[in-house]
PDB file of C-alpha atoms in Angstrom:
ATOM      1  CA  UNK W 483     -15.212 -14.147  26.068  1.00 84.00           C
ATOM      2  CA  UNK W 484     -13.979 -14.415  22.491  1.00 87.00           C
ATOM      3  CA  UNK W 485     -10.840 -15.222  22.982  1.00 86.00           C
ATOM      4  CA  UNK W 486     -11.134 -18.859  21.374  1.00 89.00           C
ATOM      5  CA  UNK W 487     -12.242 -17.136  18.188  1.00 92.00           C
ATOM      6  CA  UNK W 488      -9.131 -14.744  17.447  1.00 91.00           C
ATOM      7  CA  UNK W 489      -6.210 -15.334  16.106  1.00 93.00           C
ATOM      8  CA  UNK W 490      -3.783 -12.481  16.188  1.00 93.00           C
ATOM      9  CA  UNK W 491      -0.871 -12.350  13.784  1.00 93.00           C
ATOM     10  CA  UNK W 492       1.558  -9.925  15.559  1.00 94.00           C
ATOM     11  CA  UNK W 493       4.499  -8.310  13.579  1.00 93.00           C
ATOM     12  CA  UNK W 494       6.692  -7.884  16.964  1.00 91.00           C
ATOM     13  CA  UNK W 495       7.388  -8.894  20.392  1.00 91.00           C
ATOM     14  CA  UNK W 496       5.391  -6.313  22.169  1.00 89.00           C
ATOM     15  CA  UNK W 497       1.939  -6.940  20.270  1.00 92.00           C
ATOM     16  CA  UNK W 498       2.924 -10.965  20.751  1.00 94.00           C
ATOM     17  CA  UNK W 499       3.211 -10.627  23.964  1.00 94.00           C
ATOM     18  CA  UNK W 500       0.164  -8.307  24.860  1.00 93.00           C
ATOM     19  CA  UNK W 501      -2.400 -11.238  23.184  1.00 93.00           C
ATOM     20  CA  UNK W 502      -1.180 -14.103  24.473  1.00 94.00           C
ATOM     21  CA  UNK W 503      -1.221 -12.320  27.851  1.00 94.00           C
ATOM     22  CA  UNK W 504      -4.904 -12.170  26.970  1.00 92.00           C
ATOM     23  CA  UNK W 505      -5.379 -15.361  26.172  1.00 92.00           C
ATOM     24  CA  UNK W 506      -5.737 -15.360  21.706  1.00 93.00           C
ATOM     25  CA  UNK W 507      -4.434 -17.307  19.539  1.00 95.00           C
ATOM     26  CA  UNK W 508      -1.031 -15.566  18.494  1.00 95.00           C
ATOM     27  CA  UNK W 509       1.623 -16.253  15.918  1.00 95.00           C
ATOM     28  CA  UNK W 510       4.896 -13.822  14.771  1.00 94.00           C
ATOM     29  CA  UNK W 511       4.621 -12.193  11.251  1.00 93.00           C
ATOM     30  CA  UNK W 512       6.005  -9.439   9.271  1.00 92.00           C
ATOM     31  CA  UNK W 513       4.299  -6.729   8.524  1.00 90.00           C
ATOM     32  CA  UNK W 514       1.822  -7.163   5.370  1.00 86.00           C
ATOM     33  CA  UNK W 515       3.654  -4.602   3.368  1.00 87.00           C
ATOM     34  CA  UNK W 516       6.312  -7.114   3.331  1.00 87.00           C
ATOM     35  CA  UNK W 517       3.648  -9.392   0.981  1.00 86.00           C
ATOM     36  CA  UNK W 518       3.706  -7.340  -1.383  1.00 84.00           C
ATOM     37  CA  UNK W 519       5.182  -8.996  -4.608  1.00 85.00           C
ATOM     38  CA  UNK W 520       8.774  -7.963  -5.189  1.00 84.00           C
ATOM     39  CA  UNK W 521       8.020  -8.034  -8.916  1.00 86.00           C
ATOM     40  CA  UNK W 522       5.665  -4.509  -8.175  1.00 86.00           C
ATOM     41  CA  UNK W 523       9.266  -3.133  -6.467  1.00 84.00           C
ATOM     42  CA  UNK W 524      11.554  -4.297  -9.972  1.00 84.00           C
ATOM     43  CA  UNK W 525      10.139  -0.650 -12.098  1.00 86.00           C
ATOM     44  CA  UNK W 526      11.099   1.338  -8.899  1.00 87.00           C
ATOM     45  CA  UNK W 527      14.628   2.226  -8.316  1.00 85.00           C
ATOM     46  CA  UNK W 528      16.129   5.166  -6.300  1.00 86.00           C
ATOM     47  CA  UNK W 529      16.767   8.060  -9.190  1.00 87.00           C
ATOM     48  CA  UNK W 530      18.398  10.779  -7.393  1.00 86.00           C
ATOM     49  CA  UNK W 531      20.786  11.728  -5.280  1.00 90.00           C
ATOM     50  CA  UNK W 532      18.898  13.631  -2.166  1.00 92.00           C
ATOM     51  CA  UNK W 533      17.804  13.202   1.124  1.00 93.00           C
ATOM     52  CA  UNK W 534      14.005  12.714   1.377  1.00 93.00           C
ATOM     53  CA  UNK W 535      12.472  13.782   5.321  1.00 93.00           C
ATOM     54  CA  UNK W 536       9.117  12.121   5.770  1.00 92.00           C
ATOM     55  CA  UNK W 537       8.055  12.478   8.921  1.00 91.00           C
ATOM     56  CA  UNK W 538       5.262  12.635  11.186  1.00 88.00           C
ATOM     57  CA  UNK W 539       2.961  15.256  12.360  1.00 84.00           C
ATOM     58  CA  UNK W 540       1.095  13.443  14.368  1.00 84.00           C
ATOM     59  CA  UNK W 541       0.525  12.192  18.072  1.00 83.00           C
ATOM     60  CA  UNK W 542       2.700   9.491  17.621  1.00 85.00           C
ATOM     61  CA  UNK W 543       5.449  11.555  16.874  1.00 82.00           C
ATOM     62  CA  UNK W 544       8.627  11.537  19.311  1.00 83.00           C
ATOM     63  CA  UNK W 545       9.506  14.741  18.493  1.00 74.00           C
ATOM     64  CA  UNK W 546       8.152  18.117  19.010  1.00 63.00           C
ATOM     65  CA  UNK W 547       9.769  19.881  16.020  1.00 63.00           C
ATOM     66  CA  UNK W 548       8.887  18.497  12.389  1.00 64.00           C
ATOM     67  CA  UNK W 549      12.113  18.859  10.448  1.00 64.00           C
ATOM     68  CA  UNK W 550      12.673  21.456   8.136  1.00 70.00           C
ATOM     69  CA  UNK W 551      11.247  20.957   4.743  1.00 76.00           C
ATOM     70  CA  UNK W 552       9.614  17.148   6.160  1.00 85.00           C
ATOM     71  CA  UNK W 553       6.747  15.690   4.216  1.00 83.00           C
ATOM     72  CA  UNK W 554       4.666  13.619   6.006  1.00 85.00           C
ATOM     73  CA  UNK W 555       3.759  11.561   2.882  1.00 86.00           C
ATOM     74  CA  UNK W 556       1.144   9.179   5.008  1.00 83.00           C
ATOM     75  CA  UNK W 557      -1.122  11.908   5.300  1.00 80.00           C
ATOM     76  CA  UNK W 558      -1.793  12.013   1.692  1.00 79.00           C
ATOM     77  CA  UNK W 559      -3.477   8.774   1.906  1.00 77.00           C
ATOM     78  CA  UNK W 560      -5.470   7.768   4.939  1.00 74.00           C
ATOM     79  CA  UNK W 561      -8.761   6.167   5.243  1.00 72.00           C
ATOM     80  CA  UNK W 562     -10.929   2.847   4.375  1.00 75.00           C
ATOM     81  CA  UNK W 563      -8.710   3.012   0.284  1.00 73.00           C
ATOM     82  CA  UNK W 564      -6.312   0.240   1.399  1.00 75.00           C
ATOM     83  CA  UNK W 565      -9.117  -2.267   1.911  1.00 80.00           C
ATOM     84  CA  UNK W 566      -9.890  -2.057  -1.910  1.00 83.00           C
ATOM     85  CA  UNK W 567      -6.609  -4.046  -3.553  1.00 83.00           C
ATOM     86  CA  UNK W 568      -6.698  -1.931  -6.800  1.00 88.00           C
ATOM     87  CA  UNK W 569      -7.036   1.384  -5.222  1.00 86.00           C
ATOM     88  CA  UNK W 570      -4.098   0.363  -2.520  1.00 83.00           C
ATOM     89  CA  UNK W 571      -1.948  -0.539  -5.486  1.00 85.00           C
ATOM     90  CA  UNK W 572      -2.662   2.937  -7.168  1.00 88.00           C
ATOM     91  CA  UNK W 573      -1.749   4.122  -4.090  1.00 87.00           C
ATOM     92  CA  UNK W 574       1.867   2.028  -3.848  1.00 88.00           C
ATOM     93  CA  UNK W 575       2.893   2.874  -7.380  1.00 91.00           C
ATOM     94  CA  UNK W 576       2.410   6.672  -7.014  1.00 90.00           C
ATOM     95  CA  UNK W 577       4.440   6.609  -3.544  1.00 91.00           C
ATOM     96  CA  UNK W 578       6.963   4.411  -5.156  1.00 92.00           C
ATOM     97  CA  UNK W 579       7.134   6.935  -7.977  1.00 92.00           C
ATOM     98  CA  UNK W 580       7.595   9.682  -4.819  1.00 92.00           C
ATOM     99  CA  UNK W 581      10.282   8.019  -3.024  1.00 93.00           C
ATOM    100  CA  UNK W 582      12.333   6.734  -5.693  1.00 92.00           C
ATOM    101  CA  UNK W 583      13.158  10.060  -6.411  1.00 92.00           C
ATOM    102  CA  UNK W 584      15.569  10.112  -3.231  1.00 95.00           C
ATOM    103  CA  UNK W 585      18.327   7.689  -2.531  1.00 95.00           C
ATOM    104  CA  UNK W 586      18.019   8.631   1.389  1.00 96.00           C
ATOM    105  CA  UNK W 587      15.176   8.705   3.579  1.00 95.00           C
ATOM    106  CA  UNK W 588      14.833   9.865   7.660  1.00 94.00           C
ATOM    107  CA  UNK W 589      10.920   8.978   8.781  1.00 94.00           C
ATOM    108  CA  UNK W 590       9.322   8.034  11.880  1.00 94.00           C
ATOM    109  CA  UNK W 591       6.908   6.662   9.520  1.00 93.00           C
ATOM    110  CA  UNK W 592       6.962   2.555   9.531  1.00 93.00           C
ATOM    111  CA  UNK W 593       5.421   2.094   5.863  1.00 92.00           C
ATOM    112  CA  UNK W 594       7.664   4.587   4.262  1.00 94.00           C
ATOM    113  CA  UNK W 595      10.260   2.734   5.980  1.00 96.00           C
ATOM    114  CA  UNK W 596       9.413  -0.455   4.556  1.00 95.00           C
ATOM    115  CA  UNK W 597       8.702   0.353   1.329  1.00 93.00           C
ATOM    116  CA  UNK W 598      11.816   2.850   0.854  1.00 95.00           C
ATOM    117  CA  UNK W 599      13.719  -0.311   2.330  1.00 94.00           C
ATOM    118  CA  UNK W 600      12.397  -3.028  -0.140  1.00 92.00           C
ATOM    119  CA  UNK W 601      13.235   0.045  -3.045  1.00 93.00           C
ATOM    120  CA  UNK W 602      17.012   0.072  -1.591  1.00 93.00           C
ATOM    121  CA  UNK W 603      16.968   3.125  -0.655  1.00 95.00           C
ATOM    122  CA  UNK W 604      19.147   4.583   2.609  1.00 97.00           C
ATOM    123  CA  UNK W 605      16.670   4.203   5.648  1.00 97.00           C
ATOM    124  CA  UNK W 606      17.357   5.430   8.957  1.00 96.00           C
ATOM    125  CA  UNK W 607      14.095   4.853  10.942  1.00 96.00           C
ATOM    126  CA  UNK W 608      13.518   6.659  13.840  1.00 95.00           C
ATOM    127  CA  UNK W 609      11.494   6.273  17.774  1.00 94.00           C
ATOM    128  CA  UNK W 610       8.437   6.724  18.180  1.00 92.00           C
ATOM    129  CA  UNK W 611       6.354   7.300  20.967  1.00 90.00           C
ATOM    130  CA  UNK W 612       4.819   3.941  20.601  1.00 87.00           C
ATOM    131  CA  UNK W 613       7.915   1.913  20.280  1.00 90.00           C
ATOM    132  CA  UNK W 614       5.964   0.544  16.876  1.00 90.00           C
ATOM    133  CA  UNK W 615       9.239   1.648  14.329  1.00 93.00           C
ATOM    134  CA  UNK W 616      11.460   0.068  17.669  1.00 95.00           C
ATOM    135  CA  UNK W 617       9.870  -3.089  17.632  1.00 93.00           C
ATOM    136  CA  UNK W 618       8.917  -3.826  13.769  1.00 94.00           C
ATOM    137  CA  UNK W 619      12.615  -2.712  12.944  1.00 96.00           C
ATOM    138  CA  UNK W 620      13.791  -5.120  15.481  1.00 94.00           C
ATOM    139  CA  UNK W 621      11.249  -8.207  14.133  1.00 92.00           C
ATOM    140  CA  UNK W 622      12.028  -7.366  10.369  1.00 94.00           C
ATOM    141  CA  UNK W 623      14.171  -4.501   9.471  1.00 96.00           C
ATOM    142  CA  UNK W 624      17.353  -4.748  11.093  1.00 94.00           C
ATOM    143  CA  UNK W 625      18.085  -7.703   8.932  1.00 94.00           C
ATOM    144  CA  UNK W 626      18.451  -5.504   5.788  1.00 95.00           C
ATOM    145  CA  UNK W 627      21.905  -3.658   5.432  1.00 96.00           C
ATOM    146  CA  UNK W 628      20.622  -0.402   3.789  1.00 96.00           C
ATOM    147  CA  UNK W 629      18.492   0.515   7.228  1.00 97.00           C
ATOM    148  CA  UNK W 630      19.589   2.077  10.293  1.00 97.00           C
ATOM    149  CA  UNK W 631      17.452   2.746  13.653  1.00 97.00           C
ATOM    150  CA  UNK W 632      17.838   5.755  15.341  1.00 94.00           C
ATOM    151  CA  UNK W 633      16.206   6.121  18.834  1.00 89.00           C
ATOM    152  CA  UNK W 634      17.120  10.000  19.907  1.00 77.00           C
ATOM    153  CA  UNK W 635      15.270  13.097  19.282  1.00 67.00           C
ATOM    154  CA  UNK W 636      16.333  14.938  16.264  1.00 62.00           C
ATOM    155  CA  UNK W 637      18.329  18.412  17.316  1.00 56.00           C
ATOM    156  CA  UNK W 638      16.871  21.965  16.354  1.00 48.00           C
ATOM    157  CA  UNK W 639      19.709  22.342  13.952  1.00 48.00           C
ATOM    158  CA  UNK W 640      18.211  19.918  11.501  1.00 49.00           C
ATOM    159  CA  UNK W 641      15.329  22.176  11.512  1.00 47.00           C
ATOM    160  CA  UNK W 642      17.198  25.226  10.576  1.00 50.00           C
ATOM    161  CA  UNK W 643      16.698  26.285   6.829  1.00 53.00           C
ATOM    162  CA  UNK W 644      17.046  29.072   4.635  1.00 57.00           C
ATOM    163  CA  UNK W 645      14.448  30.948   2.468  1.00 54.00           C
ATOM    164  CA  UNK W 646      15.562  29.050  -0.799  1.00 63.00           C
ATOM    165  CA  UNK W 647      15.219  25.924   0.766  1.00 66.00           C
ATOM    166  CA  UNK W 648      11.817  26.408   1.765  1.00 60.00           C
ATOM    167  CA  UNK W 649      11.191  27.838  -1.556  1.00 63.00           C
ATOM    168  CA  UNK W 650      11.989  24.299  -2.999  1.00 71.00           C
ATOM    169  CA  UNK W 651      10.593  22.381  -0.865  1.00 65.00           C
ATOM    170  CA  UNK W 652       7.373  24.290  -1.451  1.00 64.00           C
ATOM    171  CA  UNK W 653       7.794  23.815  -5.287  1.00 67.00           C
ATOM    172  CA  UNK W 654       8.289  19.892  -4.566  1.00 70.00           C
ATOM    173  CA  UNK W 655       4.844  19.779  -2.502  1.00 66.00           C
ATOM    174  CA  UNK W 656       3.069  21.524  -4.958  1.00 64.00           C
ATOM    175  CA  UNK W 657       4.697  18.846  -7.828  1.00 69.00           C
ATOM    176  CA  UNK W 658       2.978  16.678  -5.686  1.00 67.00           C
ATOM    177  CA  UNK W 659      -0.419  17.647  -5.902  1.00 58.00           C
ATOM    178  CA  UNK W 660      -0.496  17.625  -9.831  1.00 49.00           C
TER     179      UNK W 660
END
């Protein structure tokens, strides 16, 4: 009954396609991480030469097994925080600060995607059970030449690890709660 007073601003096909089956007001977008001002992006610049895995842990996942040594960096920050601009840009710059460490980054994650993307980072973005990486990556990221979608479930192998590498990966989670 409120149809006449929404209007949806989808950032792909699917969503698009739900609300105007229902009768809104719809029009295509990109996702709003894409507004952010590329002048915030300029002091952030991949540093180092490693592969960062950031992925999820979560319902949405496609995958049953989280690979070895993953962080699911989302979790860190969930909540009401990115309604409050100040706070949400606190947020971006210590990310940024994260992922710029890496030059590569595998997620299932859609905002790590875009923002590693925007730094020029290596992306390759993978399924989930949604289809929400699927269809934003198909509206917005496919464009860019540094990302890559990859819709397969990762293999046990990539889960294999040894004691030193968990070791590190430990001591680089802990780095992150300083």
């Amino acid at each position: 009954r409120y149809k006449d007073q929404i209007t949806v601003l989808a950032r792909d096909v699917l969503t698009y396609d739900n609300a105007f089956s229902c009768g809104v007001a719809v029009n295509m977008s990109h996702d709003l991480a894409f507004a952010i001002p590329l002048s915030f992006f300029t002091q952030y610049r991949p540093l180092g030469n490693q592969k960062l895995n950031a992925f999820r842990t979560d319902a949405e996942t496609k995958n049953a097994c989280t690979t070895f040594g993953s962080l699911d960096l989302s979790l860190l920050w969930n909540g009401s925080i990115w309604s409050d601009i100040e706070e949400a840009t606190r947020r971006c710059e210590a990310l940024s600060m994260i992922i710029s460490r890496y030059n590569e980054i595998d997620t299932d994650r859609l905002h790590l995607a875009i923002l590693s993307t925007i730094l020029g980072l290596k992306v390759n973005v993978y399924a989930t059970l949604g289809g929400k990486t699927a269809a934003v990556f198909n509206n917005s990221l496919k464009k860019f030449p540094n990302v890559a979608f990859i819709d397969e479930v990762r293999s046990n192998s990539e889960n294999e690890g040894s004691a030193d590498e968990l070791l590190k990966y430990t001591r680089e989670l802990s780095e992150l709660r300083i």
